[in-house]
Amino acid sequence: MTDPISRRTLFEMTVAGASAAAMASSATAQSAQRPAASSQSWTTYPEGEKVGYAIVGLGKLALEEIIPAFKHARGSKLAAVVSGDPAKARRVAAENGLPASAVYSYADYERMANDPRIQVVYIVLPNSMHAEYTIRALKAGKHVLCEKPMATTIADGEAMIAAAKQANRKLMIAYRCHYEPLNLEVMRRVRAGSIGKPRMVVTNMGRQADPNTPWDSWRLDMGMSGGGALADMGVYGINAARYLLNEEPTEVTAWSYTDRSDPRFKTTEDLIAWQFRFPSGAIANGSTSFAYSATVSFQVIGETGRLVADPGAFYGGNRLTVEGQPGERNPQIVEIDQFAREMDWMSDVVRGKAPMVAPGEEGLQDLRLMKAIMDSAARGGAPIRTDWGYRRPVDPAAVVDVPRRA
């Protein structure tokens, strides 16, 4: 069995300023406009007290982002690697100072049940493999951090949640933006009413997919991805609309357009646009595509101002523009290693020192919304009710903090 590619590559884009030094936090006057996080701090733990992680899948995301992030993690450490490519696994382990006993294959995956070095298993596999390897890790007695989307079907998502409950272990979905400084800044400004009542959210998340690269070939396969661009990029916009407004949509209408002569789109749709209606009266317009110019932007339009994040979901270099409000137009946002912060949050959840911000139910809500979007688009834009009773258990804006310096 060859090594599965990582769950996603967040686009091969150049980010202006992404390598710049960490920036100072927002000005004092602007900070006064929003509530401060009431959370646990980003604590640094001694090496012996760090939570050990097994990384499952050594593709692009794992090798280029997640494993390097352990160098910046304050409470988490790399404890093991899992791959179907023995040579690659041994090389990665050696490069990171891991012993041979910390190298696992998919065949001996359950051996980790007897490995006290591993407390959390981080699933970084193609979407169709998330459920199997999450459930196997939970049965082995390990907590799980799983990349998004959590699965390719609602049934698989429900099975993952049930397995976590049965094993009495934590299941967290890797919604990186819940812990990212710019997104938290926008959430807090919206909560504080700095732009008046929010009326509209607009999210556009997409890029040009390249079927000749291994990380895109499976994303263009419906069976493996569960939704093409919608599952890869669109999930950012779906989740963002919900956490920016801190409410759940009650109805969705969606449309799609796919050029079937494009060999990339044999089994998945390309351009999908949708509209969510929220109980407050706010509306969210979203789009995603694997065939338009690369963008990961969003904006929140209120009665008295506008918050524009462009880019708003990169691994670094995100930029906020404030319009219609007094004060700094482009507030400086602290830069952090987003994967390190996400893993450290999971580690504190395991320690019982932080609330679970993104449980399996959060991922399941997005799976249901993605299906509703696809169903509406298949019916030519027929409206579909989406008020299934889910309510976010914890508001990231109220609990997640970031350091003043990276």
Tab-separated table of C-alpha atoms in Angstrom, residues 154 158 238 242 248-252 276 279 361-373 375 384-391:
chain	number	residue	atom	x	y	z
A	154	ILE	CA	-22.997	11.966	7.467
A	158	GLU	CA	-21.984	9.980	13.233
A	238	ILE	CA	-19.299	27.261	5.425
A	242	ARG	CA	-21.223	30.183	11.193
A	248	GLU	CA	-26.587	28.453	12.618
A	249	PRO	CA	-28.295	28.772	9.215
A	250	THR	CA	-31.923	27.791	8.916
A	251	GLU	CA	-32.102	27.545	5.121
A	252	VAL	CA	-29.759	27.130	2.166
A	276	PHE	CA	-27.482	30.792	3.954
A	279	PRO	CA	-32.269	33.492	12.453
A	361	GLU	CA	-20.583	17.519	16.295
A	362	GLU	CA	-19.078	20.686	14.822
A	363	GLY	CA	-17.681	18.712	11.918
A	364	LEU	CA	-20.961	16.844	11.514
A	365	GLN	CA	-22.838	20.130	11.174
A	366	ASP	CA	-20.635	21.090	8.222
A	367	LEU	CA	-21.116	17.663	6.630
A	368	ARG	CA	-24.868	18.165	6.816
A	369	LEU	CA	-24.608	21.669	5.380
A	370	MET	CA	-22.385	20.469	2.527
A	371	LYS	CA	-24.928	17.799	1.665
A	372	ALA	CA	-27.736	20.369	1.780
A	373	ILE	CA	-25.746	22.615	-0.570
A	375	ASP	CA	-28.812	18.692	-2.805
A	384	ILE	CA	-33.584	23.349	1.867
A	385	ARG	CA	-34.284	23.784	5.559
A	386	THR	CA	-31.162	23.375	7.700
A	387	ASP	CA	-32.265	24.112	11.262
A	388	TRP	CA	-31.459	20.713	12.737
A	389	GLY	CA	-31.112	21.971	16.284
A	390	TYR	CA	-27.307	22.106	16.450
A	391	ARG	CA	-25.854	24.944	18.487
